Amino acid sequence: MTTLYEQIAKILQTAQKHAYLTVNKVMLEAYWSIGEKIVKEEQVGNERAAYGDKLLKTLSHELTKEFGTGFHLSNLQYMRQFYLTFPIHHALRGELTWTHYRYLLKVKNGNAQQYYLSECIENQWSTRALERQINSLYYERLLISQDRNPVLEGNKQLFVSKYKLYLPTEEELRIELEREKRLIETENKLKSE
């Protein structure tokens, strides 16, 4: 039987989690909207690059004065990229934090980015887990492991390709070399006949 304290603690924990998710969702929407405004303002100007840099520096200075940290030039650039990379507002995932999205923005391969996004949600990766997976090139390593075709030289498999997960022992190597030697000798005899 649970105590009154445990019941109340559970209610408060649920409320805290709900509040956190709500605030996170609202902040993601705000950052996306800021990115949209920046992009649309930049597109009005003729000299986009120079104008965009000056615009962001000015915005960063003014927003930091009024709203505090979080509006550095680099963060405003992330907000712009956030809008450009995820242009469908309703597709934003509330399970992910702004830090998750900033890490995802660093992934230039769209397929890899979608993979990491899905894995984050499905496996509830923390931002540290996501960063670790991106930095270790997890997606790329996964593709390589699925595309393991034997190395071919002409039409013949090379001996090394047969050992995918471990190096052979000395005895296994000796036996395999002998077998390969017999195969080559047999092929040479057949060719000479």
C-alpha positions as MATLAB code, in Angstrom:
seq = 'MTTLYEQIAKILQTAQKHAYLTVNKVMLEAYWSIGEKIVKEEQVGNERAAYGDKLLKTLSHELTKEFGTGFHLSNLQYMRQFYLTFPIHHALRGELTWTHYRYLLKVKNGNAQQYYLSECIENQWSTRALERQINSLYYERLLISQDRNPVLEGNKQLFVSKYKLYLPTEEELRIELEREKRLIETENKLKSE';
ca = [
       0.000    0.000    0.000;
       1.446    3.337   -1.042;
       1.728    6.146    1.423;
       0.140    9.541    1.000;
       3.625   10.967    0.435;
       4.316    8.513   -2.433;
       0.980    9.331   -4.059;
       1.616   13.080   -3.873;
       5.214   12.666   -5.041;
       3.982   10.754   -8.090;
       1.471   13.519   -8.907;
       4.200   16.178   -8.636;
       6.665   14.177  -10.731;
       4.055   13.735  -13.452;
       3.222   17.443  -13.334;
       6.914   18.392  -13.534;
       7.453   16.113  -16.518;
       4.369   17.495  -18.254;
       5.475   21.086  -17.548;
       8.965   20.352  -18.883;
       7.592   18.801  -22.085;
       5.217   21.735  -22.573;
       7.941   24.340  -22.048;
      10.278   22.397  -24.350;
       7.638   22.250  -27.087;
       6.890   25.968  -26.770;
      10.615   26.840  -26.927;
      11.143   24.657  -30.001;
       8.238   26.396  -31.697;
       9.659   29.789  -30.697;
      13.131   28.959  -32.052;
      11.606   27.638  -35.275;
       9.530   30.840  -35.651;
      12.603   33.000  -34.975;
      14.457   31.064  -37.683;
      11.551   31.600  -40.070;
      11.513   35.365  -39.400;
      15.276   35.605  -39.938;
      15.127   33.695  -43.240;
      12.221   35.763  -44.537;
      13.896   39.021  -43.537;
      17.159   37.975  -45.211;
      15.356   37.086  -48.427;
      14.011   40.626  -48.711;
      17.507   42.103  -48.972;
      19.501   42.075  -52.194;
      22.870   41.245  -50.647;
      21.770   38.327  -48.531;
      25.111   37.150  -47.129;
      26.434   40.529  -45.983;
      23.008   41.691  -44.874;
      22.327   38.422  -43.054;
      25.560   38.595  -41.050;
      24.890   42.175  -40.010;
      21.254   41.384  -39.222;
      22.169   38.467  -36.958;
      24.872   40.428  -35.117;
      22.451   43.269  -34.446;
      19.680   40.875  -33.403;
      22.043   38.974  -31.131;
      23.136   42.158  -29.374;
      19.587   43.481  -28.886;
      18.012   40.165  -27.851;
      20.805   39.407  -25.378;
      20.318   42.825  -23.762;
      16.603   42.226  -23.262;
      16.300   38.449  -22.842;
      19.724   37.393  -21.555;
      21.942   34.604  -22.777;
      20.768   32.142  -25.381;
      20.750   34.570  -28.279;
      24.403   34.542  -29.236;
      25.176   34.834  -32.929;
      25.802   31.085  -33.205;
      22.447   30.248  -31.597;
      20.622   32.580  -34.002;
      22.424   30.847  -36.869;
      21.197   27.514  -35.479;
      17.647   28.879  -35.353;
      17.895   29.927  -38.999;
      19.240   26.500  -39.933;
      16.562   24.832  -37.785;
      13.849   26.455  -39.883;
      15.613   25.644  -43.167;
      16.306   22.011  -42.224;
      12.914   21.284  -40.657;
      10.570   23.511  -42.690;
       7.363   21.766  -41.613;
       6.438   23.316  -38.287;
       4.023   20.572  -37.292;
       6.639   17.873  -37.870;
       8.775   19.071  -34.952;
       9.100   16.410  -32.287;
       8.436   17.541  -28.723;
      10.327   14.534  -27.356;
      13.546   16.166  -28.537;
      15.129   19.176  -26.910;
      16.750   22.171  -28.546;
      20.129   20.568  -27.819;
      19.046   17.405  -29.675;
      18.081   19.495  -32.679;
      21.349   21.466  -32.583;
      23.292   18.184  -32.757;
      21.066   16.961  -35.585;
      21.754   20.179  -37.516;
      25.444   19.280  -37.574;
      24.651   16.094  -39.521;
      24.762   17.085  -43.193;
      23.580   13.779  -44.673;
      19.762   13.938  -44.728;
      19.331   10.167  -44.409;
      21.707   10.041  -41.451;
      19.916   12.988  -39.868;
      16.538   11.236  -40.179;
      18.029    8.029  -38.794;
      19.441    9.783  -35.732;
      16.168   11.661  -35.208;
      14.146    8.419  -35.296;
      16.588    6.567  -33.061;
      16.540    9.440  -30.545;
      12.799    9.207  -30.238;
      12.497    5.426  -30.326;
      15.326    4.781  -27.858;
      14.914    7.957  -25.804;
      18.535    8.967  -26.342;
      19.845   11.706  -24.125;
      21.708   14.537  -25.818;
      24.971   12.929  -24.711;
      23.969    9.619  -26.285;
      23.050   11.389  -29.525;
      26.321   13.317  -29.560;
      28.288   10.125  -28.930;
      26.488    8.274  -31.757;
      27.038   11.143  -34.212;
      30.698   11.587  -33.273;
      31.346    7.848  -33.589;
      29.691    7.880  -37.049;
      27.228    5.228  -35.874;
      24.961    5.568  -38.927;
      27.860    5.281  -41.365;
      29.314    2.281  -39.518;
      25.902    0.620  -39.566;
      25.677    1.084  -43.342;
      29.149   -0.330  -43.829;
      28.355   -3.395  -41.733;
      25.218   -4.043  -43.810;
      27.081   -3.616  -47.107;
      29.818   -6.149  -46.417;
      30.392   -7.709  -49.794;
      33.383   -9.954  -50.183;
      36.371   -8.288  -51.764;
      36.694   -9.591  -55.292;
      39.694   -9.816  -57.545;
      38.486  -10.819  -60.946;
      35.998  -13.578  -60.171;
      37.853  -14.987  -57.196;
      37.225  -14.180  -53.555;
      40.271  -13.084  -51.672;
      41.101  -15.151  -48.617;
      40.899  -12.185  -46.210;
      37.264  -11.471  -47.069;
      36.260  -14.829  -45.569;
      37.194  -13.653  -42.080;
      34.836  -10.813  -41.362;
      34.774  -10.618  -37.600;
      38.130  -11.970  -36.481;
      41.635  -12.659  -37.681;
      42.490  -16.303  -38.306;
      44.779  -18.216  -35.965;
      48.134  -19.329  -37.297;
      46.819  -22.852  -37.823;
      43.669  -21.637  -39.631;
      45.822  -19.414  -41.826;
      48.166  -22.294  -42.682;
      45.246  -24.606  -43.556;
      43.549  -21.938  -45.675;
      46.761  -21.121  -47.536;
      47.302  -24.798  -48.285;
      43.722  -25.098  -49.548;
      44.133  -21.996  -51.734;
      47.444  -23.350  -53.051;
      45.787  -26.665  -54.030;
      42.937  -24.798  -55.760;
      45.374  -22.701  -57.784;
      47.400  -25.752  -58.765;
      44.231  -27.575  -59.835;
      43.085  -24.593  -61.912;
      46.501  -24.312  -63.572;
      46.448  -28.027  -64.495;
      42.955  -27.677  -65.986;
      44.057  -24.669  -68.050;
      47.109  -26.455  -69.398;
      45.099  -29.503  -70.535;
];
